[in-house]
Amino acid sequence: MMQASYLAGIAISDTDRSGLLVAATAAGLEVVLDTCEIVVACSPSARIIHLGDAGIIIGPLHQSGSRAALEELTAEARTAILKSGGVRLFEAFWGAWVSVIRTAEGAVLLRAPFGRLPCLYRRKGSGVIAASDIDLLRAASGEPLVLDPEAIGRQLLAGDMRHAATSLCGIEEVQGGSRLSIGTSWTPPEEIWSPWRFVGPDRCIDDPEDASRRLRHQCMASIASRTAEFENPLLLLSGGLDSSIVAASLSAHGRKFACLNLATWDRAGDEREFAGLVARHMGCHLEMKSMTIGEYDFARTGAVRLPRPVIRGYEQLIYAAAASVADELGCDGIVDGGGGDNVFCSLRSVSPAADCLLDPGGIRHFRRVCEDIGHLAQTSQRKVRWRAIRRSWSRARPYPWPVDRRLLTRDIQALASSAASHPWLAPGEADLPGRGAHIAILIAAQGYVEDGPYGTKQNCVSPLVTQPLIEHCLAIPSWHWFARGNNRAAARKAYEDLLPPAVAWRNGKGTPESFLFALLERNRDAMTSHLLDGVLASAGVIDTAALAKALRDTERLKGTTYGRILQLVDAESWARGIMAN
């Protein structure tokens, strides 16, 4: 599966246009649109749909309800898209597209919700140069890549959240579901698609059987569409619910596929038993491998070409191992269940129980949901009920995004409030905290897929993070995501007849914690030097005194600090990789 590459210039000077065309030619891109206001060049393999001289759509575009990507649009569809300034693209289509459209006021740049094709841009006078990656953007704009220490700090504070401003000076991103207007004056990107539009009473699916039946249909369709370009994919089968749902969907479609399970030497990360149950149930080949540290080059692994320090080095080990197995088995792509927890509402908070008190349709479910949450959180129903009542009293309070201040300087910690800001976290019309919590965890899924392909994840698809499936899941009331002492209940019910019972309703999942701690222990001395003498320390991002103390405290490292240190190691490697290029 080839990812599209593109460059676009909108309302730029003749000098900038010439520079863009030189960069496009050097990168092997072909000009596909050239008007007085807009010039676009794409890789020869890119899917494109022309909107006449008024614009272009780059990347796979699906019509709602269809599985195959469109080759062209009807005249009526083109007219509706152009007349709406691209808004129609969000309403009637989905996919991994980016679009440039000329309007009466200038032009607009749009990106699909949860689309894996990036849309990065630099402002050039009153126009912009946009690109699919930072290297193309650097070449076309003629401007070097420069680290922004405060933005890096905000990213380390906010974790899985992404902001429109990247961690590189002057480089911004059109996030999924947004539209950037380019005209005589600058305005912030406009949010066109919002998850809050799918949680209102007019969209609510209050029949749990209907919700699960339709979830299965949407999930099957999404997985079929997103994996259509693979003839024989390799599925990363952890043995958990999400990857097992992907396996069941591929099997139900009669697809040829193989599975890979990677286990740690620690029992907590050994899921071979559950993966084996699923593979035997589906009748597919399962390859089992042990996760090994091997020649782990943490300085190189983290230096991928992303505009933010968000890559995790251990993930690169996983996907490198998967790519090797895929080659051995003759598989042409990698599929995983990434983001399924977020899409299928894997919550353990009392917020869904608070929804039961605030919505007339949920009051009869209150006791049952409190029981399920208590079972999940291993606490008493009484405590859950009381906390749910208190949460219902403060329903107007936005979801508190978790901020990680550990091992960062005071100046960076002072940025916590802005780091945790996101338009989806404002209370929506439904004013239900459980719905708000579901939407909040979708922010992490948004980043997971919208970062695009990178490093060893170039040929990998996460088909559960797909717009139509997410829109359906948002229409399911939060109390229907709990049953039989478990969360993600609507998805479990949808697939329970296609999965082994021990997997469909299993409580808990494996964790690679022992492997991660071993990564740090094996490389502690080198990582200490890497961080204390590094770019982020000199830029005032890392609190070197606190870090040095943490690295000496083995007992503390065994808690959760080792994960934070590995995150800082990856961020430092990313920063050095940016500066080296």
Coordinates of C-alpha atoms in Angstrom, one line a residue:
M1 CA 0.0 0.0 0.0
M2 CA 1.6 3.2 -1.1
Q3 CA 0.9 6.4 0.8
A4 CA 0.3 9.5 -1.3
S5 CA 2.9 12.3 -1.2
Y6 CA 1.9 15.8 -2.3
L7 CA 2.8 19.4 -2.3
A8 CA 0.3 22.3 -2.7
G9 CA 0.8 26.0 -3.0
I10 CA -2.2 28.3 -2.5
A11 CA -2.1 32.0 -3.1
I12 CA 1.8 32.1 -3.1
S13 CA 4.2 34.3 -4.9
D14 CA 5.8 33.4 -8.2
T15 CA 9.1 32.9 -6.5
D16 CA 7.5 30.5 -4.0
R17 CA 5.7 28.7 -6.8
S18 CA 9.0 28.2 -8.7
G19 CA 10.6 26.8 -5.5
L20 CA 7.7 24.4 -5.0
L21 CA 7.8 23.1 -8.5
V22 CA 11.6 22.5 -8.3
A23 CA 11.0 20.6 -5.0
A24 CA 8.2 18.6 -6.6
T25 CA 10.3 17.6 -9.5
A26 CA 13.2 16.5 -7.3
A27 CA 10.8 14.4 -5.2
G28 CA 9.3 12.7 -8.3
L29 CA 5.9 14.4 -7.9
E30 CA 3.7 15.2 -10.9
V31 CA 1.7 18.4 -11.3
V32 CA -2.0 17.5 -11.2
L33 CA -3.5 21.0 -10.8
D34 CA -2.1 24.3 -11.9
T35 CA -4.2 27.5 -11.9
C36 CA -3.4 31.1 -11.1
E37 CA -4.2 30.5 -7.4
I38 CA -3.5 26.8 -6.8
V39 CA -0.7 24.4 -7.8
V40 CA -0.7 20.8 -6.6
A41 CA 1.8 18.0 -7.3
C42 CA 1.3 14.4 -6.2
S43 CA 3.2 11.1 -6.3
P44 CA 2.3 9.1 -9.5
S45 CA 0.6 6.4 -7.4
A46 CA -1.7 8.8 -5.5
R47 CA -5.4 8.5 -5.8
I48 CA -6.8 11.9 -7.0
I49 CA -10.3 13.1 -8.0
H50 CA -10.4 16.3 -9.9
L51 CA -13.0 19.0 -9.2
G52 CA -12.3 20.7 -12.5
D53 CA -10.2 23.8 -12.3
A54 CA -11.8 24.6 -8.9
G55 CA -9.9 22.0 -6.9
I56 CA -8.8 18.5 -6.2
I57 CA -9.1 15.6 -3.7
I58 CA -6.0 13.6 -2.8
G59 CA -6.2 10.2 -1.2
P60 CA -8.9 7.5 -0.9
L61 CA -12.4 8.9 -0.8
H62 CA -15.4 6.7 0.1
Q63 CA -19.0 7.5 -0.2
S64 CA -21.0 6.9 3.0
G65 CA -22.3 3.3 2.9
S66 CA -19.7 2.1 0.3
R67 CA -16.6 0.0 0.7
A68 CA -14.6 0.7 -2.4
A69 CA -12.8 4.0 -2.9
L70 CA -14.3 6.2 -5.5
E71 CA -12.6 6.7 -8.9
E72 CA -14.7 9.7 -9.8
L73 CA -17.6 11.8 -8.6
T74 CA -21.0 12.5 -10.2
A75 CA -21.6 16.0 -11.5
E76 CA -24.1 16.5 -8.7
A77 CA -21.6 15.5 -6.0
R78 CA -18.9 17.8 -7.4
T79 CA -21.4 20.7 -7.5
A80 CA -22.5 20.1 -3.9
I81 CA -18.9 19.9 -2.7
L82 CA -17.9 23.1 -4.4
K83 CA -21.0 25.0 -3.5
S84 CA -20.5 24.1 0.2
G85 CA -16.9 25.1 0.3
G86 CA -16.0 21.4 0.9
V87 CA -18.4 20.9 3.9
R88 CA -20.2 18.3 1.9
L89 CA -17.1 16.1 1.9
F90 CA -17.5 15.7 5.7
E91 CA -21.2 15.0 5.5
A92 CA -21.4 12.4 2.7
F93 CA -18.0 10.9 2.4
W94 CA -15.1 9.5 4.5
G95 CA -11.6 8.3 3.9
A96 CA -8.0 9.4 4.1
W97 CA -8.2 12.4 1.9
V98 CA -6.9 16.0 1.8
S99 CA -8.6 18.5 -0.5
V100 CA -7.9 22.0 -1.9
I101 CA -10.9 24.0 -3.2
R102 CA -11.1 27.4 -4.8
T103 CA -13.8 29.6 -3.2
A104 CA -15.2 33.1 -3.9
E105 CA -13.1 34.5 -1.0
G106 CA -9.9 32.6 -2.0
A107 CA -9.4 28.9 -1.3
V108 CA -9.8 26.3 1.5
L109 CA -7.6 23.4 2.6
L110 CA -9.6 20.4 4.2
R111 CA -8.7 17.1 5.8
A112 CA -10.8 14.0 6.5
P113 CA -11.7 13.2 10.1
F114 CA -9.4 10.4 11.3
G115 CA -7.6 10.4 7.9
R116 CA -4.0 9.1 7.9
L117 CA -2.9 11.4 5.1
P118 CA -1.1 14.3 6.9
C119 CA -1.7 18.0 6.0
L120 CA 1.2 20.2 7.2
Y121 CA 1.6 23.8 6.1
R122 CA 3.7 26.9 6.4
R123 CA 2.3 30.4 5.9
K124 CA 3.7 32.3 3.0
G125 CA 2.5 35.9 3.0
S126 CA -1.3 35.6 2.7
G127 CA -0.9 32.1 1.2
V128 CA 0.4 28.7 2.3
I129 CA 2.6 25.8 1.2
A130 CA 1.1 22.5 2.3
A131 CA 2.7 19.0 2.2
S132 CA 2.2 15.4 3.3
D133 CA 5.5 15.4 5.3
I134 CA 8.0 17.8 6.8
D135 CA 10.8 17.0 4.4
L136 CA 8.7 18.0 1.4
L137 CA 7.5 21.1 3.2
R138 CA 11.1 22.1 4.0
A139 CA 12.3 21.6 0.4
A140 CA 9.3 23.5 -1.1
S141 CA 9.4 26.4 1.4
G142 CA 13.2 26.8 1.5
E143 CA 13.0 27.1 5.3
P144 CA 14.9 24.9 7.7
L145 CA 13.3 22.8 10.4
V146 CA 13.7 24.5 13.8
L147 CA 12.7 23.1 17.1
D148 CA 10.1 24.9 19.2
P149 CA 11.0 24.1 22.9
E150 CA 7.7 25.3 24.3
A151 CA 5.7 23.3 21.8
I152 CA 7.8 20.3 22.6
G153 CA 7.1 20.8 26.3
R154 CA 3.3 21.1 25.6
Q155 CA 3.4 17.8 23.7
L156 CA 5.2 16.1 26.6
L157 CA 2.7 17.5 29.0
A158 CA -0.3 16.5 26.9
G159 CA 0.8 13.0 25.8
D160 CA -1.6 11.6 23.2
M161 CA -3.2 14.9 22.4
R162 CA -2.2 16.7 19.2
H163 CA -2.5 20.5 18.6
A164 CA -2.8 22.4 15.3
A165 CA 0.7 23.9 16.1
T166 CA 3.4 21.3 15.7
S167 CA 6.7 21.1 17.6
L168 CA 8.5 22.8 14.8
C169 CA 8.6 26.6 14.4
G170 CA 6.2 27.9 11.7
I171 CA 4.8 24.5 10.8
E172 CA 1.1 24.0 11.5
E173 CA -1.3 21.2 10.7
V174 CA -4.8 21.0 9.4
Q175 CA -6.3 18.5 11.8
G176 CA -8.9 15.9 10.8
G177 CA -12.3 17.4 10.3
S178 CA -11.0 20.9 9.9
R179 CA -11.0 23.5 7.1
L180 CA -8.4 26.2 6.7
S181 CA -9.5 29.3 4.7
I182 CA -6.9 31.1 2.8
G183 CA -7.8 34.6 1.7
T184 CA -6.8 38.2 2.3
S185 CA -6.8 37.8 6.1
W186 CA -5.8 35.0 8.4
T187 CA -8.4 33.1 10.4
P188 CA -7.8 30.0 12.6
P189 CA -8.8 26.6 11.1
E190 CA -12.5 26.0 11.4
E191 CA -13.8 22.8 12.9
I192 CA -16.3 21.3 10.5
W193 CA -16.6 17.8 11.8
S194 CA -17.2 17.4 15.6
P195 CA -18.0 14.2 17.6
W196 CA -20.5 16.2 19.6
R197 CA -22.8 16.2 16.5
F198 CA -23.3 12.5 16.9
V199 CA -24.3 12.2 20.6
G200 CA -27.6 14.2 20.5
P201 CA -31.0 12.6 21.2
D202 CA -31.9 12.6 17.4
R203 CA -29.0 10.2 16.8
C204 CA -29.3 8.1 19.9
I205 CA -29.6 4.3 19.4
D206 CA -31.2 3.2 22.7
D207 CA -31.9 -0.4 21.7
P208 CA -28.8 -2.3 22.7
E209 CA -29.5 -5.2 20.3
D210 CA -29.9 -2.7 17.4
A211 CA -26.8 -0.8 18.5
S212 CA -24.7 -4.0 18.5
R213 CA -26.1 -5.3 15.2
R214 CA -25.3 -2.0 13.4
L215 CA -21.9 -1.8 15.1
R216 CA -21.0 -5.2 13.6
H217 CA -22.2 -4.0 10.2
Q218 CA -20.2 -0.8 10.4
C219 CA -17.1 -2.5 11.8
M220 CA -17.2 -5.2 9.1
A221 CA -17.5 -2.5 6.4
S222 CA -14.7 -0.4 7.8
I223 CA -12.3 -3.2 8.1
A224 CA -13.1 -4.4 4.6
S225 CA -12.6 -1.0 3.1
R226 CA -9.4 -0.2 5.0
T227 CA -7.7 -3.5 4.2
A228 CA -8.9 -3.8 0.6
E229 CA -5.5 -3.0 -0.9
F230 CA -3.9 -6.0 0.9
E231 CA -4.3 -9.4 -0.6
N232 CA -2.7 -11.3 2.3
P233 CA -2.3 -9.1 5.4
L234 CA -0.5 -10.0 8.6
L235 CA -2.6 -9.2 11.7
L236 CA -1.0 -8.3 15.0
L237 CA -3.1 -10.5 17.2
S238 CA -2.6 -9.7 20.8
G239 CA -5.3 -11.9 22.1
G240 CA -7.3 -8.9 23.3
L241 CA -10.8 -7.9 22.2
D242 CA -9.9 -5.3 19.5
S243 CA -7.5 -7.3 17.4
S244 CA -9.7 -10.4 17.8
I245 CA -12.6 -8.4 16.3
V246 CA -10.4 -7.5 13.4
A247 CA -9.6 -11.2 13.0
A248 CA -13.2 -12.2 13.1
S249 CA -14.1 -9.6 10.5
L250 CA -11.4 -10.6 8.1
S251 CA -12.4 -14.3 8.6
A252 CA -16.1 -13.5 8.0
H253 CA -15.2 -11.9 4.7
G254 CA -13.3 -15.0 3.6
R255 CA -10.0 -13.1 3.6
K256 CA -6.7 -14.8 3.5
F257 CA -4.5 -13.5 6.4
A258 CA -2.0 -14.7 8.9
C259 CA -1.5 -13.6 12.5
L260 CA 1.5 -12.7 14.7
N261 CA 1.6 -12.7 18.5
L262 CA 4.5 -11.1 20.3
A263 CA 4.9 -12.2 23.9
T264 CA 7.2 -11.0 26.7
W265 CA 9.0 -13.3 29.0
D266 CA 6.8 -12.0 31.9
R267 CA 3.4 -13.6 32.3
A268 CA 1.7 -10.2 32.3
G269 CA 2.7 -9.7 28.7
D270 CA 2.2 -13.3 27.5
E271 CA -1.1 -13.5 25.6
R272 CA -0.3 -16.6 23.5
E273 CA -3.1 -18.6 25.1
F274 CA -5.8 -16.1 24.0
A275 CA -4.3 -15.5 20.6
G276 CA -4.2 -19.2 20.1
L277 CA -7.9 -19.5 20.9
V278 CA -8.8 -16.9 18.3
A279 CA -6.5 -18.3 15.6
R280 CA -7.8 -21.8 16.0
H281 CA -11.4 -20.5 16.1
M282 CA -10.8 -18.7 12.8
G283 CA -8.7 -21.4 11.3
C284 CA -5.8 -19.1 10.4
H285 CA -2.1 -19.4 10.8
L286 CA -0.6 -17.9 14.0
E287 CA 3.1 -17.1 14.3
M288 CA 4.3 -16.7 17.9
K289 CA 7.5 -14.8 18.6
S290 CA 9.1 -13.5 21.8
M291 CA 9.8 -9.8 22.1
T292 CA 13.6 -9.3 22.3
I293 CA 15.6 -6.2 23.0
G294 CA 18.4 -7.3 20.6
E295 CA 20.4 -4.4 19.2
Y296 CA 18.0 -1.7 20.3
D297 CA 19.4 1.6 18.9
F298 CA 17.2 4.0 20.9
A299 CA 19.0 7.0 19.4
R300 CA 18.1 6.0 15.9
T301 CA 14.7 4.5 16.5
G302 CA 13.1 7.6 17.7
A303 CA 14.4 9.9 15.0
V304 CA 11.5 9.5 12.5
R305 CA 10.2 12.3 10.3
L306 CA 7.2 13.5 12.3
P307 CA 6.5 17.1 13.3
R308 CA 6.2 16.1 16.9
P309 CA 8.0 13.9 19.4
V310 CA 5.2 11.3 19.7
I311 CA 6.8 8.1 18.4
R312 CA 7.5 5.3 20.9
G313 CA 10.7 3.4 20.3
Y314 CA 9.4 0.1 21.5
E315 CA 6.6 0.3 19.0
Q316 CA 9.2 0.6 16.3
L317 CA 10.6 -2.7 17.6
I318 CA 7.2 -4.3 17.4
Y319 CA 6.5 -3.2 13.8
A320 CA 10.0 -4.0 12.6
A321 CA 9.5 -7.5 13.9
A322 CA 6.1 -7.6 12.3
A323 CA 7.5 -6.5 8.9
S324 CA 10.2 -9.2 9.1
V325 CA 7.5 -11.9 9.8
A326 CA 5.3 -10.5 7.0
D327 CA 8.2 -10.9 4.6
E328 CA 8.8 -14.5 5.7
L329 CA 5.1 -15.4 5.3
G330 CA 4.6 -13.5 2.0
C331 CA 2.2 -11.0 3.5
D332 CA 1.8 -7.7 1.8
G333 CA 0.7 -5.4 4.7
I334 CA 0.2 -5.2 8.5
V335 CA -3.1 -4.8 10.2
D336 CA -3.7 -4.1 13.9
G337 CA -6.5 -3.3 16.4
G338 CA -5.0 0.0 17.4
G339 CA -7.4 2.6 18.8
G340 CA -10.2 0.0 19.4
D341 CA -10.2 0.8 23.2
N342 CA -11.0 4.4 22.3
V343 CA -13.6 3.7 19.7
F344 CA -15.4 1.1 21.7
C345 CA -15.5 3.3 24.9
S346 CA -13.1 1.5 27.2
L347 CA -13.8 3.6 30.3
R348 CA -13.5 2.8 34.0
S349 CA -14.7 6.1 35.3
V350 CA -18.1 6.9 37.0
S351 CA -19.0 9.3 34.2
P352 CA -21.3 6.8 32.4
A353 CA -23.2 6.2 35.6
A354 CA -23.6 9.9 36.0
D355 CA -25.1 9.9 32.5
C356 CA -27.8 7.5 33.7
L357 CA -28.9 10.1 36.3
L358 CA -28.9 13.0 33.8
D359 CA -30.7 11.4 30.9
P360 CA -34.2 10.1 31.4
G361 CA -33.4 7.1 29.1
G362 CA -30.6 6.0 31.4
I363 CA -32.1 6.1 34.9
R364 CA -33.3 2.5 34.8
H365 CA -29.7 1.4 34.0
F366 CA -28.1 3.2 36.9
R367 CA -27.7 0.4 39.4
R368 CA -26.5 -2.1 36.8
V369 CA -23.9 0.3 35.4
C370 CA -22.6 1.1 38.9
E371 CA -22.2 -2.6 39.5
D372 CA -20.3 -3.1 36.3
I373 CA -18.0 -0.1 37.0
G374 CA -17.4 -1.3 40.5
H375 CA -16.4 -4.7 39.2
L376 CA -14.0 -3.2 36.7
A377 CA -12.5 -0.7 39.2
Q378 CA -12.5 -3.3 42.0
T379 CA -14.4 -1.0 44.3
S380 CA -17.8 -1.0 46.0
Q381 CA -21.0 -0.2 44.2
R382 CA -21.8 2.3 47.0
K383 CA -18.6 4.3 46.3
V384 CA -19.4 4.2 42.6
R385 CA -23.0 5.4 43.2
W386 CA -21.9 8.3 45.4
R387 CA -19.2 9.4 43.0
A388 CA -21.6 9.2 40.1
I389 CA -24.1 11.5 42.0
R390 CA -21.3 14.0 42.7
R391 CA -20.2 13.9 39.0
S392 CA -23.8 14.5 37.9
W393 CA -23.9 17.6 40.0
S394 CA -20.8 19.0 38.2
R395 CA -21.9 18.0 34.7
A396 CA -20.9 21.3 33.1
R397 CA -17.3 20.7 34.1
P398 CA -15.2 19.7 31.0
Y399 CA -13.3 16.5 30.9
P400 CA -10.0 17.0 32.8
W401 CA -7.4 15.9 30.3
P402 CA -4.5 14.2 32.2
V403 CA -1.3 16.3 32.2
D404 CA 2.1 14.7 32.9
R405 CA 4.4 17.3 34.6
R406 CA 7.0 14.7 35.7
L407 CA 10.7 15.5 35.0
L408 CA 9.9 18.8 33.2
T409 CA 11.2 22.2 34.2
R410 CA 8.9 24.7 36.0
D411 CA 8.7 26.9 32.9
I412 CA 7.4 24.0 30.9
Q413 CA 5.0 22.9 33.6
A414 CA 3.5 26.4 33.6
L415 CA 2.2 25.6 30.1
A416 CA 0.0 22.8 31.4
S417 CA -3.3 24.7 30.9
S418 CA -2.7 25.4 27.2
A419 CA -1.3 22.0 26.6
A420 CA -4.5 20.3 27.8
S421 CA -6.8 22.5 25.6
H422 CA -8.8 20.9 22.8
P423 CA -12.0 21.9 21.1
W424 CA -13.6 18.5 21.8
L425 CA -13.2 18.9 25.5
A426 CA -15.6 21.8 25.8
P427 CA -19.0 20.6 27.2
G428 CA -21.3 19.7 24.3
E429 CA -25.0 20.1 23.9
A430 CA -25.7 16.8 25.4
D431 CA -23.9 17.9 28.6
L432 CA -23.4 14.3 29.7
P433 CA -20.0 13.5 31.3
G434 CA -19.9 9.9 30.1
R435 CA -20.3 11.0 26.5
G436 CA -17.7 13.7 27.2
A437 CA -15.3 11.0 28.5
H438 CA -15.8 8.9 25.4
I439 CA -15.1 11.8 23.2
A440 CA -12.0 12.7 25.2
I441 CA -10.4 9.2 24.6
L442 CA -11.2 9.6 20.9
I443 CA -8.7 12.5 20.9
A444 CA -5.9 9.9 21.6
A445 CA -7.3 7.7 18.7
Q446 CA -7.3 10.8 16.5
G447 CA -3.6 11.3 17.1
Y448 CA -2.9 7.6 16.7
V449 CA -4.1 7.5 13.1
E450 CA -3.6 11.1 12.0
D451 CA 0.1 11.0 12.6
G452 CA 0.2 9.1 9.3
P453 CA 2.7 6.4 8.3
Y454 CA 6.2 6.6 9.8
G455 CA 9.3 4.6 10.5
T456 CA 8.5 0.9 10.4
K457 CA 4.7 1.6 10.3
Q458 CA 4.7 2.6 6.7
N459 CA 2.7 -0.3 5.5
C460 CA 0.3 -0.7 8.5
V461 CA -3.4 0.0 8.9
S462 CA -5.5 0.4 12.0
P463 CA -9.0 -0.2 10.5
L464 CA -11.0 0.4 13.7
V465 CA -10.2 4.1 13.8
T466 CA -12.6 4.9 10.9
Q467 CA -15.1 7.8 10.6
P468 CA -18.3 5.8 10.0
L469 CA -17.6 3.4 12.8
I470 CA -16.8 6.2 15.2
E471 CA -19.9 8.1 14.3
H472 CA -22.0 5.0 15.0
C473 CA -20.3 4.3 18.3
L474 CA -20.9 7.9 19.4
A475 CA -24.6 7.4 18.9
I476 CA -24.7 4.5 21.5
P477 CA -25.5 5.8 25.0
S478 CA -22.6 5.4 27.4
W479 CA -24.6 3.0 29.7
H480 CA -24.9 0.5 26.8
W481 CA -21.1 0.1 26.8
F482 CA -21.3 -1.7 30.1
A483 CA -22.6 -5.2 30.8
R484 CA -21.6 -8.4 32.6
G485 CA -19.0 -6.5 34.6
N486 CA -17.2 -5.3 31.6
N487 CA -16.8 -2.2 29.3
R488 CA -16.9 -2.2 25.5
A489 CA -20.0 -4.3 25.9
A490 CA -21.7 -3.2 22.6
A491 CA -18.7 -4.4 20.7
R492 CA -18.5 -7.7 22.7
K493 CA -22.2 -8.4 22.0
A494 CA -21.7 -7.6 18.4
Y495 CA -19.0 -10.2 18.0
E496 CA -19.7 -12.8 20.7
D497 CA -21.0 -15.4 18.3
L498 CA -17.8 -15.0 16.1
L499 CA -15.3 -15.2 19.0
P500 CA -14.4 -17.8 21.6
P501 CA -16.4 -16.9 24.8
A502 CA -13.2 -16.6 26.8
V503 CA -12.0 -13.8 24.5
A504 CA -15.3 -12.0 23.8
W505 CA -16.0 -11.4 27.5
R506 CA -12.5 -11.5 29.0
N507 CA -11.7 -9.0 31.6
G508 CA -8.3 -7.5 31.4
K509 CA -5.5 -7.6 28.9
G510 CA -1.8 -8.1 28.6
T511 CA 0.9 -5.4 29.2
P512 CA 4.5 -5.1 28.0
E513 CA 5.6 -3.4 31.2
S514 CA 8.4 -5.9 32.0
F515 CA 9.8 -5.5 28.5
L516 CA 9.8 -1.7 28.7
F517 CA 11.6 -1.8 32.1
A518 CA 14.2 -4.2 30.6
L519 CA 14.8 -1.7 27.7
L520 CA 15.7 1.0 30.2
E521 CA 17.8 -1.3 32.5
R522 CA 19.8 -2.6 29.6
N523 CA 20.5 0.9 28.3
R524 CA 20.4 3.0 31.5
D525 CA 23.9 4.5 31.3
A526 CA 23.7 5.4 27.6
M527 CA 20.2 6.8 28.1
T528 CA 21.4 8.9 31.0
S529 CA 24.1 10.5 28.9
H530 CA 21.7 10.9 26.0
L531 CA 19.2 12.9 28.1
L532 CA 21.4 14.9 30.5
D533 CA 23.7 16.0 27.7
G534 CA 21.0 16.4 25.1
V535 CA 19.1 18.9 23.1
L536 CA 16.0 19.0 25.4
A537 CA 18.1 19.6 28.5
S538 CA 19.9 22.5 26.9
A539 CA 16.6 24.0 25.7
G540 CA 15.2 24.0 29.2
V541 CA 12.6 21.4 28.6
I542 CA 13.8 18.6 30.9
D543 CA 14.5 19.1 34.7
T544 CA 18.0 17.5 34.7
A545 CA 18.3 17.4 38.5
A546 CA 15.0 15.5 38.9
L547 CA 15.9 13.2 36.0
A548 CA 19.3 12.4 37.3
K549 CA 17.8 11.5 40.7
A550 CA 15.1 9.4 39.1
L551 CA 17.6 7.5 37.0
R552 CA 19.6 6.6 40.2
D553 CA 16.5 5.4 42.0
T554 CA 15.9 1.8 40.9
E555 CA 12.9 1.2 43.1
R556 CA 11.2 4.3 41.8
L557 CA 11.9 3.3 38.2
K558 CA 10.0 0.1 38.8
G559 CA 6.8 2.1 39.4
T560 CA 5.8 4.2 36.4
T561 CA 8.8 6.5 36.1
Y562 CA 10.6 4.2 33.6
G563 CA 7.8 4.8 31.1
R564 CA 8.2 8.5 31.4
I565 CA 12.0 8.3 31.0
L566 CA 11.6 6.2 27.8
Q567 CA 9.2 8.8 26.5
L568 CA 11.8 11.5 27.1
V569 CA 14.5 9.3 25.4
D570 CA 12.3 9.0 22.3
A571 CA 11.6 12.8 22.3
E572 CA 15.4 13.5 22.6
S573 CA 16.1 11.1 19.7
W574 CA 13.4 12.8 17.6
A575 CA 14.9 16.3 18.4
R576 CA 18.4 15.1 17.4
G577 CA 17.1 13.6 14.2
I578 CA 15.4 16.8 13.3
M579 CA 18.6 18.8 13.9
A580 CA 20.7 16.4 12.0
N581 CA 18.7 17.0 8.9

